[in-house]
Coordinates of N, CA and C in Angstrom, one line a residue:
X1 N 130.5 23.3 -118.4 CA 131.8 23.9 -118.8 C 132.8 23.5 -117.7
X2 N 134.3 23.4 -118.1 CA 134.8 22.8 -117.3 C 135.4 24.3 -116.5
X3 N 135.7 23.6 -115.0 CA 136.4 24.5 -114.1 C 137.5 25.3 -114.2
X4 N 137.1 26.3 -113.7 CA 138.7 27.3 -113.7 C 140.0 26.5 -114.0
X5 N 139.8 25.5 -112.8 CA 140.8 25.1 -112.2 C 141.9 24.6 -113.4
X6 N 141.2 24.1 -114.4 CA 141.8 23.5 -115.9 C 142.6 24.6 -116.9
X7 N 142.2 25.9 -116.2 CA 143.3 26.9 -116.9 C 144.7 26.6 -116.7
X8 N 145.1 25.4 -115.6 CA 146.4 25.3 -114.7 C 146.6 23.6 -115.0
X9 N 146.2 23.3 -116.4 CA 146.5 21.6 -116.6 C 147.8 21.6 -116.3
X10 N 149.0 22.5 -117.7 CA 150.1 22.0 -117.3 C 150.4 22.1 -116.0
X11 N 150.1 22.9 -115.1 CA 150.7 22.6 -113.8 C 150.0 21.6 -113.3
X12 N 149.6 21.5 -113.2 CA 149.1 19.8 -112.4 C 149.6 19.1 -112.8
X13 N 149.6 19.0 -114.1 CA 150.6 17.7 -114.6 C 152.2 17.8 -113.8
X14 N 152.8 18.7 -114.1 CA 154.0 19.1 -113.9 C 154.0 18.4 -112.1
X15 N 153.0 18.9 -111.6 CA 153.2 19.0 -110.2 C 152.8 17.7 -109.8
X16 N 152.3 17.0 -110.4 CA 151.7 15.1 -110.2 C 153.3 14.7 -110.4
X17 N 154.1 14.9 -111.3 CA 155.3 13.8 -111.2 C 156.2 14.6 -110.5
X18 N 155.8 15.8 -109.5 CA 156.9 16.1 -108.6 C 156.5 15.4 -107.8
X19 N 155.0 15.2 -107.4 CA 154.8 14.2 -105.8 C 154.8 12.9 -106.4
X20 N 154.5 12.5 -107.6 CA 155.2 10.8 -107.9 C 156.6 10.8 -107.8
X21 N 156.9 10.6 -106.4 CA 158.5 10.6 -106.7 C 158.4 8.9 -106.2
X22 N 157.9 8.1 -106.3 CA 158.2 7.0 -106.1 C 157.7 6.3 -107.8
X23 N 156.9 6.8 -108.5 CA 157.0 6.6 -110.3 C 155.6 5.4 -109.5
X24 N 154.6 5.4 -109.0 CA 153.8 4.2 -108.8 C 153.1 4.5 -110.3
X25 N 152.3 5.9 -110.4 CA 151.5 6.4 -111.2 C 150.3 6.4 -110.6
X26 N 150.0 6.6 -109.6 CA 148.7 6.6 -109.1 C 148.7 8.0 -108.1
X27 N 147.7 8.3 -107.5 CA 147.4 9.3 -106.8 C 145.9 9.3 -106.3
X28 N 145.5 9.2 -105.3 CA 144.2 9.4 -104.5 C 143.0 11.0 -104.6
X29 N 142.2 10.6 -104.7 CA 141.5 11.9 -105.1 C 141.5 12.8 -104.4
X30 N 142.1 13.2 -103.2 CA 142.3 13.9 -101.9 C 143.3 14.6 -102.7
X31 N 144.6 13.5 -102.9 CA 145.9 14.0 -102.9 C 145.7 14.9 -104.2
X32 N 144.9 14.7 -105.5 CA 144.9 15.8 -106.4 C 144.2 16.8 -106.2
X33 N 143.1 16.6 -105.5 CA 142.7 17.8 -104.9 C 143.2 19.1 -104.4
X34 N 144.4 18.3 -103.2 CA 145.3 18.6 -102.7 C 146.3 20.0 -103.2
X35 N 147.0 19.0 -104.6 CA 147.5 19.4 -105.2 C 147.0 20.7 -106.7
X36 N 145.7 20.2 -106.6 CA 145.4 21.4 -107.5 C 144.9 22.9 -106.7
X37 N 144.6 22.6 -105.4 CA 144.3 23.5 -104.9 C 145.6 24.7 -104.4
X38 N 146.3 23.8 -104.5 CA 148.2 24.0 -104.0 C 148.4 25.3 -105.3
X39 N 148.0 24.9 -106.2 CA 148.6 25.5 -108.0 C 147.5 26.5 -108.3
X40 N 146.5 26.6 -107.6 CA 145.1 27.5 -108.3 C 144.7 28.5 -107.1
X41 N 145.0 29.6 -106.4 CA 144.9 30.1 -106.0 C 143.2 30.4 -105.1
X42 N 142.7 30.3 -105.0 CA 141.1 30.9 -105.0 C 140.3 29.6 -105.4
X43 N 141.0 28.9 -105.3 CA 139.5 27.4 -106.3 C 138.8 27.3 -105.4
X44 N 137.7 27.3 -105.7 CA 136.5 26.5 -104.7 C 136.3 25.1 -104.8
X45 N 135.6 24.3 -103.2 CA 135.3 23.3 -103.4 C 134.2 22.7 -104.5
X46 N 133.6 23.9 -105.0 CA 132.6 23.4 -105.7 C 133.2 23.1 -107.3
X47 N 134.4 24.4 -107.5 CA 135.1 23.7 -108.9 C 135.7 22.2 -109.3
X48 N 136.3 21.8 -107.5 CA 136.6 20.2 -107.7 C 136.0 19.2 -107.4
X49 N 134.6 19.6 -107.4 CA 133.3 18.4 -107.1 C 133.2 18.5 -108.5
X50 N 133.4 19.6 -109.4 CA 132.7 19.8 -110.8 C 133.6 19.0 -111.0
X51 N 134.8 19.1 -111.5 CA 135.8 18.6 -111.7 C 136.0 17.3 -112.1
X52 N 136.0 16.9 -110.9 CA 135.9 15.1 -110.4 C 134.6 14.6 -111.0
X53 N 133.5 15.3 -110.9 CA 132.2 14.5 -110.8 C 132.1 14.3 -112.7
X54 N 133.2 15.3 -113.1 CA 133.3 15.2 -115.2 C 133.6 14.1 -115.5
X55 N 134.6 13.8 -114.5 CA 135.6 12.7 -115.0 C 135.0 11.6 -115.0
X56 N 133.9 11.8 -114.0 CA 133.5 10.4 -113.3 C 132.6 9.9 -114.3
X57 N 131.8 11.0 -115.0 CA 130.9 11.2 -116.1 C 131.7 10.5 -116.9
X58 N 132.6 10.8 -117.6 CA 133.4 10.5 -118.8 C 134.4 8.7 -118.3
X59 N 133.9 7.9 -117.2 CA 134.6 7.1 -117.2 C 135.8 7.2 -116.8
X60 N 136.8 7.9 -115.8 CA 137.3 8.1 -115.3 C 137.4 7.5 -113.8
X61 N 138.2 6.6 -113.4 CA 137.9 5.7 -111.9 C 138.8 6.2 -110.9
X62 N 138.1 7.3 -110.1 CA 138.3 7.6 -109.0 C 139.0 7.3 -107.8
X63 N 138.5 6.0 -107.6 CA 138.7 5.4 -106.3 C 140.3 5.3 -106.7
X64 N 141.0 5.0 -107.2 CA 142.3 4.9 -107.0 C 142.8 5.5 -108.6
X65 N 143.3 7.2 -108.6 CA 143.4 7.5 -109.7 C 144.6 7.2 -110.6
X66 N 144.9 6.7 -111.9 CA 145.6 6.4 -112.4 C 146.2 8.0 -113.5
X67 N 147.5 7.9 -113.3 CA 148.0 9.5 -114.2 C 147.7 9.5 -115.3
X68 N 148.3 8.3 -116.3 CA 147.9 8.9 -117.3 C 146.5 8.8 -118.0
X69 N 145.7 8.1 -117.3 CA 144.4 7.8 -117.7 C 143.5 9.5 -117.6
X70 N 144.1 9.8 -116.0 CA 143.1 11.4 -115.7 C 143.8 12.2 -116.6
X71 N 145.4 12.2 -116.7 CA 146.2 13.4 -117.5 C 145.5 13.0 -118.8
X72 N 145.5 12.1 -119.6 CA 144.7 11.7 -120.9 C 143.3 12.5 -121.1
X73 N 142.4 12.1 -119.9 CA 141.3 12.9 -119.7 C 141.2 14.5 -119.7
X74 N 142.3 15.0 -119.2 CA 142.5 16.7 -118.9 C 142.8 17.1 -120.2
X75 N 143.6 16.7 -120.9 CA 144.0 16.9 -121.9 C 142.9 17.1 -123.1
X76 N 142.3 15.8 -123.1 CA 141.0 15.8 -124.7 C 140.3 16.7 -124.4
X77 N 139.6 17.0 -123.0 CA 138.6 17.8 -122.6 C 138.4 19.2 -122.4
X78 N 140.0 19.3 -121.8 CA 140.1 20.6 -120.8 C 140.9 22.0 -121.5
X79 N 142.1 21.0 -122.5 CA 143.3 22.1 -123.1 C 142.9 22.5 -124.1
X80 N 142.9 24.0 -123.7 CA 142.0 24.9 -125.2 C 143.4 25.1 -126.3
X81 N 143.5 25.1 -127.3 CA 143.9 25.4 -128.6 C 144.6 26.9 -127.9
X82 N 145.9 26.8 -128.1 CA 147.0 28.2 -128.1 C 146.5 28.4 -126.6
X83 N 147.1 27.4 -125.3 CA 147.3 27.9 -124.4 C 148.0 28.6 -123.7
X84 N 148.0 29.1 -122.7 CA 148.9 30.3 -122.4 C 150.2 29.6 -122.3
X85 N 150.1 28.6 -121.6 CA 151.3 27.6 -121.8 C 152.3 27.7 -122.7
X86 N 151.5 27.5 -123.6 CA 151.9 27.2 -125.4 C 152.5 28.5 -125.7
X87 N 151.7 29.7 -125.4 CA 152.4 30.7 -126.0 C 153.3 31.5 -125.3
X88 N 153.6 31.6 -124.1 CA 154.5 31.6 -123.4 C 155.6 30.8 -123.2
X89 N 155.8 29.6 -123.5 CA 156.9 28.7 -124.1 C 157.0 27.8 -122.8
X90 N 158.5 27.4 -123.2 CA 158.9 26.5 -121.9 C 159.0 27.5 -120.8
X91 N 160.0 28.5 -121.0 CA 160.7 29.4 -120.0 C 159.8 29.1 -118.7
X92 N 158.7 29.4 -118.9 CA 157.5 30.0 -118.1 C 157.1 28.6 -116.9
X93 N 156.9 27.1 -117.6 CA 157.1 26.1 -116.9 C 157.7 25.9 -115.6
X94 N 158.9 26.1 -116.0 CA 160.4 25.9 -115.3 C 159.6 26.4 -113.6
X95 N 159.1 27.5 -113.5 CA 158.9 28.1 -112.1 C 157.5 27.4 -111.5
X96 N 156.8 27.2 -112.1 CA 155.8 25.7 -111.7 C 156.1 24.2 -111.3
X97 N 157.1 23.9 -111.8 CA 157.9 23.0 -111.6 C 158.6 23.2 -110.1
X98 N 159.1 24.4 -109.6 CA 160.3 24.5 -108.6 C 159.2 24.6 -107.6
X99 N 158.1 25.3 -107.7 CA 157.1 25.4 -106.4 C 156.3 24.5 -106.6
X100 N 156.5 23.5 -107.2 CA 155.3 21.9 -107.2 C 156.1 21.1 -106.0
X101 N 157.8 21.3 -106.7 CA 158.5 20.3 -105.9 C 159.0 20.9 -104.7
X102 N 158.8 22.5 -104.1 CA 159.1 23.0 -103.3 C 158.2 22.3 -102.2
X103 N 156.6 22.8 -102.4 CA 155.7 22.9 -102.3 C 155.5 21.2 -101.4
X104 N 156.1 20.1 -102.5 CA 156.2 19.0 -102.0 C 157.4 18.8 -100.5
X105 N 157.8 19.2 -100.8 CA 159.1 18.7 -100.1 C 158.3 19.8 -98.4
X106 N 157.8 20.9 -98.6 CA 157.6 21.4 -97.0 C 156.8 20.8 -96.9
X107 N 155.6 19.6 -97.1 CA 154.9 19.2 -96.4 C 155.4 18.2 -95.9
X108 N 156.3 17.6 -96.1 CA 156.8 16.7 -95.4 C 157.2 16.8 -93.7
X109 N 157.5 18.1 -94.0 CA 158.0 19.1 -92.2 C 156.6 20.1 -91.7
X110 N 155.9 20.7 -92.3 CA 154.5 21.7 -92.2 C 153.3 20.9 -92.5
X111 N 152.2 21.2 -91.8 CA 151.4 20.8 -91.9 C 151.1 21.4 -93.4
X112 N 149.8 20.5 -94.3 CA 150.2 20.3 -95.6 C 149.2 22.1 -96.0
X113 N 148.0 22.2 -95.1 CA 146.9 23.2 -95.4 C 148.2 24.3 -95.5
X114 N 148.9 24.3 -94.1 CA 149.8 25.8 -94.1 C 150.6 25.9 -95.1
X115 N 151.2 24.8 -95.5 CA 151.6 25.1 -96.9 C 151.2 25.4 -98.6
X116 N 150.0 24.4 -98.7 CA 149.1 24.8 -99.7 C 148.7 26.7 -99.9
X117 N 148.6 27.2 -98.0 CA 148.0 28.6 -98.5 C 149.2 29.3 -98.7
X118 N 150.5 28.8 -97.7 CA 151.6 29.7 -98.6 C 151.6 29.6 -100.0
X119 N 152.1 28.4 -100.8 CA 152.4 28.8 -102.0 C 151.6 28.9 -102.9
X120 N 150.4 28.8 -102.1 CA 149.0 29.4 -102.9 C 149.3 31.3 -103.0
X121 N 149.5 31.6 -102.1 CA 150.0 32.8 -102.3 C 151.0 33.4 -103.1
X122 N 152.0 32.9 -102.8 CA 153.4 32.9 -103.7 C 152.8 32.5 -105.3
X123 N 152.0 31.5 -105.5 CA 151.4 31.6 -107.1 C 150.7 32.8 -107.1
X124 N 149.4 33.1 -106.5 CA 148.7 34.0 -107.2 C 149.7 35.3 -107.1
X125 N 150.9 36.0 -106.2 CA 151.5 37.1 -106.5 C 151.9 36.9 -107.8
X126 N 152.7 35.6 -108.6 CA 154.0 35.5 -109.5 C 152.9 35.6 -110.7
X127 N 151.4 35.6 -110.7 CA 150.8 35.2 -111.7 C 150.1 36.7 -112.1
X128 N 150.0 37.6 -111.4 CA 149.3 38.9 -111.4 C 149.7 39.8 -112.6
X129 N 148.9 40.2 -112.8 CA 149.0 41.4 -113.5 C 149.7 42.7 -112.8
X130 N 150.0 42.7 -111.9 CA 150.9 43.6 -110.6 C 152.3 43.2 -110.8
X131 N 152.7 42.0 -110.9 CA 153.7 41.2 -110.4 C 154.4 41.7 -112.2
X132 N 153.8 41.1 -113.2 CA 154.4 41.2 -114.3 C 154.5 42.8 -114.7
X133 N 153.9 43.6 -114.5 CA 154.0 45.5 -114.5 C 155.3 45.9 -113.5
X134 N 155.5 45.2 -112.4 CA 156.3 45.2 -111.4 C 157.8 44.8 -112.1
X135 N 158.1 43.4 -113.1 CA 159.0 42.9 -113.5 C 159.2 43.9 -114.6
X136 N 158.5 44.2 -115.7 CA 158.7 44.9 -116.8 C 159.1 46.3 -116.4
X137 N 158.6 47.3 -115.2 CA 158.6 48.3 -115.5 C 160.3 48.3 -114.1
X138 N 160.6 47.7 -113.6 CA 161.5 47.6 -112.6 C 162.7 46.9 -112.8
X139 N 162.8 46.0 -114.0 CA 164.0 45.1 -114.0 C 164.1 45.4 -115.8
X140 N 163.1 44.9 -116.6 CA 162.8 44.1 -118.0 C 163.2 45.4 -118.7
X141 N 162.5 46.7 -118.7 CA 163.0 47.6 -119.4 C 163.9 48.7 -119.1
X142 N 165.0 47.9 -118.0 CA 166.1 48.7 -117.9 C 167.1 48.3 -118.4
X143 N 167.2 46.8 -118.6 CA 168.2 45.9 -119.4 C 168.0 45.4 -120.8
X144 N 166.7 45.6 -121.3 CA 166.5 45.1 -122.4 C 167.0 45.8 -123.7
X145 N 167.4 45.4 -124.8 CA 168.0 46.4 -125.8 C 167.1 46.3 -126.5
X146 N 167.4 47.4 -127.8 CA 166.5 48.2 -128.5 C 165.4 46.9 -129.4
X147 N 165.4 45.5 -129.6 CA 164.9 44.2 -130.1 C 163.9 44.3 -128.8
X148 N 164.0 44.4 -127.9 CA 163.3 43.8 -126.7 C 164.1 42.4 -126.3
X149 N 165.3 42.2 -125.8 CA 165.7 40.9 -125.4 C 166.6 41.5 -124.5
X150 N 166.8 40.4 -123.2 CA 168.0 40.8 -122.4 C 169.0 39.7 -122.8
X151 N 170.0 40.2 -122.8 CA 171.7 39.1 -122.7 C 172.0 38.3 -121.1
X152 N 172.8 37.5 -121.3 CA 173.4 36.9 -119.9 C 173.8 37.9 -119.1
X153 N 174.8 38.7 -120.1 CA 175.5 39.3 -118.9 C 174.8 40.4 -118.7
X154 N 173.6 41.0 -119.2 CA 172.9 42.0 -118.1 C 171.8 41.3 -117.2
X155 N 171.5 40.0 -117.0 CA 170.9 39.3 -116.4 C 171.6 38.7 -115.0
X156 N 172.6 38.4 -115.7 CA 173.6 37.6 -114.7 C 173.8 38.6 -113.5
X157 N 173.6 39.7 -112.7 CA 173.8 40.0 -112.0 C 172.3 40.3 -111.1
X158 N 171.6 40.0 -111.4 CA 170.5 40.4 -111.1 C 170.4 38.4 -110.6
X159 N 170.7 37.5 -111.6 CA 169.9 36.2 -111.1 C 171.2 35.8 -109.7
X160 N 172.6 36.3 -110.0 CA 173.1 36.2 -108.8 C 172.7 36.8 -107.6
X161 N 172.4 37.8 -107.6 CA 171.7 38.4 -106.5 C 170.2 37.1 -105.6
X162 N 170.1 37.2 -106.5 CA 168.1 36.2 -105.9 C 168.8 35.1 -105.9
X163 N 169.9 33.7 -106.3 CA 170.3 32.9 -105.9 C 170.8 33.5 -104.1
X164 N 171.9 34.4 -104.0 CA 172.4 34.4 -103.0 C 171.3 35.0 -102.0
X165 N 170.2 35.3 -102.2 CA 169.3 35.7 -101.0 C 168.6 34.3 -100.5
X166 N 168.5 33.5 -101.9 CA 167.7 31.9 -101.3 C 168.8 31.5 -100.2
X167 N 169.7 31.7 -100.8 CA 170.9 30.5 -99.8 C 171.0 31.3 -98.5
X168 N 171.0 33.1 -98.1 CA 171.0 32.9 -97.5 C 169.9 33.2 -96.4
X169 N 168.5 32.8 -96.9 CA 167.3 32.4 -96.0 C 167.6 31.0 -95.5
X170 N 168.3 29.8 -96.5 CA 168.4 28.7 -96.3 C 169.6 28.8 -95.2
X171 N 170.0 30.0 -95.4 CA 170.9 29.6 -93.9 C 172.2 28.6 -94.1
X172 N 172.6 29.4 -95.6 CA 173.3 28.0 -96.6 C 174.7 29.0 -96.5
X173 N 176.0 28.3 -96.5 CA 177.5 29.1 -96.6 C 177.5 29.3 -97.9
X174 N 177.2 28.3 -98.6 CA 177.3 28.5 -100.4 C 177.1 29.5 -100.8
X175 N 177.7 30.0 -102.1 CA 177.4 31.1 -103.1 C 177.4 30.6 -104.2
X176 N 176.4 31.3 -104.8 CA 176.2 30.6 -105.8 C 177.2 30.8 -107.0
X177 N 177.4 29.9 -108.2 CA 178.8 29.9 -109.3 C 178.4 30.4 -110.2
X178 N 179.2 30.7 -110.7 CA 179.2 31.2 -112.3 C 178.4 30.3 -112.8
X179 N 178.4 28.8 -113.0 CA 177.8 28.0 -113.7 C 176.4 28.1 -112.8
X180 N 176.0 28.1 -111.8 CA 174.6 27.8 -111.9 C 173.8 29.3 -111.9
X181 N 174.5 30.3 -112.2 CA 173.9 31.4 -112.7 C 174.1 31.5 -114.4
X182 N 174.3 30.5 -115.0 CA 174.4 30.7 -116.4 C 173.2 29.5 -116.6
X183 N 173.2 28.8 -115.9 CA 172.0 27.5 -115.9 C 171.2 28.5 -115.9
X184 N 170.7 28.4 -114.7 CA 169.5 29.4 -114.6 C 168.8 30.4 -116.2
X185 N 169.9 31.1 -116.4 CA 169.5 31.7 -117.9 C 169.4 30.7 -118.7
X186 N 170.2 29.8 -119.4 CA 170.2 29.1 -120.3 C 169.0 27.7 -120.3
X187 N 169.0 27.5 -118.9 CA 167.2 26.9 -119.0 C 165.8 27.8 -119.5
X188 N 165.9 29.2 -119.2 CA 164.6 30.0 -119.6 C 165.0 30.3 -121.5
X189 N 166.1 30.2 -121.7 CA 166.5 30.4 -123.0 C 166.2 29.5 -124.0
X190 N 164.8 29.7 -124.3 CA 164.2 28.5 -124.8 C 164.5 28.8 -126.4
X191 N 165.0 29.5 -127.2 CA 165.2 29.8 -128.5 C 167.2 29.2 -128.8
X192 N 167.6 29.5 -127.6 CA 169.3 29.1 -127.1 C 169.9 30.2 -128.1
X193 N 169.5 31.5 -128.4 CA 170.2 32.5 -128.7 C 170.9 33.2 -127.8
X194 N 171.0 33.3 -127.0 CA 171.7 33.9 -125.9 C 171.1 35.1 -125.7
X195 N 169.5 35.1 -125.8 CA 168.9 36.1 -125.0 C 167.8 36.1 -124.7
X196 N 167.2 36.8 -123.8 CA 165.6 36.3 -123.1 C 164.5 37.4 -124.1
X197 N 163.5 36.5 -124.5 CA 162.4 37.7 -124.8 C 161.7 38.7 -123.4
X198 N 160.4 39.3 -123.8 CA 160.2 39.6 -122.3 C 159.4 38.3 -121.4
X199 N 158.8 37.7 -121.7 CA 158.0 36.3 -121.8 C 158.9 35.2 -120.9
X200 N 160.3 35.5 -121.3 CA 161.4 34.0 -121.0 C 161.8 34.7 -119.6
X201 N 162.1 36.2 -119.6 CA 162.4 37.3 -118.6 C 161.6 36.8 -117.5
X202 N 160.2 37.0 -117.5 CA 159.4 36.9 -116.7 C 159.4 35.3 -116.1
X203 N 159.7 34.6 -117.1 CA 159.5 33.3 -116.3 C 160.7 33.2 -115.5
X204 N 162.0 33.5 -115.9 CA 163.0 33.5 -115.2 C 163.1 34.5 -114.0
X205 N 162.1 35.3 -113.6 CA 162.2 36.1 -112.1 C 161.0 35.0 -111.4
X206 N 160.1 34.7 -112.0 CA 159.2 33.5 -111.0 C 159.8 32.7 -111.1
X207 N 160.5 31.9 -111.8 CA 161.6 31.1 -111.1 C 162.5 31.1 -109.8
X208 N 163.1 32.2 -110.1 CA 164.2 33.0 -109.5 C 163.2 33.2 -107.8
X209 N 162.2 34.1 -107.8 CA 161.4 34.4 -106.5 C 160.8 33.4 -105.9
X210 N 160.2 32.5 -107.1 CA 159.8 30.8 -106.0 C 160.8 30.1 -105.5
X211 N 161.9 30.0 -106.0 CA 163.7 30.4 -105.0 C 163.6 30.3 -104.2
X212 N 163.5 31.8 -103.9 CA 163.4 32.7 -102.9 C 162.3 32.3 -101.9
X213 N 161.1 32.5 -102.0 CA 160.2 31.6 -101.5 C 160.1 30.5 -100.7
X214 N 160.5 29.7 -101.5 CA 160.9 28.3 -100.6 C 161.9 28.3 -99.4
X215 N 162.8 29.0 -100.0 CA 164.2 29.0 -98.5 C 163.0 30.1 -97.2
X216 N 162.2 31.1 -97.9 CA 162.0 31.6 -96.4 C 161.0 30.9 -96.0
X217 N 160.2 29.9 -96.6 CA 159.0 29.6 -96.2 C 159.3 29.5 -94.5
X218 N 160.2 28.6 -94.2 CA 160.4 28.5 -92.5 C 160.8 29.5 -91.7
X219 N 160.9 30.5 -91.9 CA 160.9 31.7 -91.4 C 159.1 32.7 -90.9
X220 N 158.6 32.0 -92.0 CA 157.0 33.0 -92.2 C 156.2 32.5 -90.9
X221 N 155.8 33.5 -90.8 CA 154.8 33.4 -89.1 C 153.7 32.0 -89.2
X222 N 153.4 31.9 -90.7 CA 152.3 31.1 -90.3 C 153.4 29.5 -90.1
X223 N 154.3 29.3 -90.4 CA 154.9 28.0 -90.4 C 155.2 28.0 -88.8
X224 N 155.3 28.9 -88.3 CA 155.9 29.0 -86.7 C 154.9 28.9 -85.8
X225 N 152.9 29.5 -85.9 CA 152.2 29.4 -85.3 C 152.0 27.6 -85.1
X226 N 151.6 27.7 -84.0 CA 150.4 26.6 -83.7 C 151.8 25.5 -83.9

């Protein structure tokens, strides 16, 4: 059976062409390792010996891995029919994407482990069953109207708030605008009705808090030890 770890394809994919930022299309089997361990909270070394050792089975060449040949591979073998992905929509993406490319960019300044456990962390909170009871019962059904959807403008004050805390962990003068607080909504608004289900809601506060996240990461004790 294949590993946990394949409950989290689209993110790996997602998070492979945030570290292909040079478009070669290749990646080292360390470096996906790397990166899947970055996205999966809890994986063991033994789920990416399984892993790897499938691929290897199935004709998959290692030694210097090629994207779309392994993404090809993840795909036929690993993506079950009505993934959570799938049924949670785009909205939900969007915040896997920001801590793939967050995620990338602090290793370049942090050692790569101290970073992998931060936003190993920051994933498994955003993914919890705590975390979403936390958003619905704290934000989602105070604003939502009698359909179950929120509007811009009861959102819009709430996503300006979590823009202006990133910027000012980043230590940034900026404030954030009208327009990139209407982005922010109108990217999770994956129907373009001008309102969030609870689903598009939720993706749009783990967006919003991996934000947030990234600007304090250089603040957090473990980036300052050692």
């Amino acid at each position: 059976a294949p590993p946990r770890a394949m409950a989290e394809v689209d993110e790996v994919v997602r998070a492979f062409k945030c570290w292909d930022t040079v478009g070669s299309g290749v990646i080292t089997t360390q470096g996906l390792r790397g990166l899947i361990a970055a996205l999966t909270p809890g994986i063991l070394e033994d789920d990416l010996d399984l892993l790897f050792e499938a691929a290897a089975e199935d004709g998959v060449r290692l030694e210097s891995l090629k994207y779309e040949e392994f993404i090809q591979w993840l795909w036929t073998n690993n993506t079950p029919e009505g993934s959570a992905a799938g049924q949670e929509g785009a909205s939900d993406s969007i915040w896997a994407d920001e801590l793939a490319s967050a995620s990338t960019k602090a290793m370049e300044q942090y050692p790569a482990e101290k970073v992998r456990s931060y936003f190993g962390e920051v994933s498994a909170r955003l993914q919890s069953d705590s975390y979403r009871e936390h958003v619905k019962g704290a934000f989602f059904d105070a604003v939502a109207d009698r359909e179950g959807h929120v509007s811009f403008e009861d959102a819009a004050p709430l996503i300006g708030k979590c823009l202006q805390c990133a910027a000012d962990l980043a230590q940034s003068p900026a404030r954030p605008s009208a327009e990139e607080v209407r982005a922010e909504f109108d990217a999770h608004d994956a129907g373009g009705c001008g309102k969030l289900t609870a689903d598009e809601f939720l993706g749009l506060m783990r967006h919003l808090q991996t934000k947030v996240a990234g600007a304090a990461l250089a603040l957090s004790s473990a980036m300052q030890e050692g």
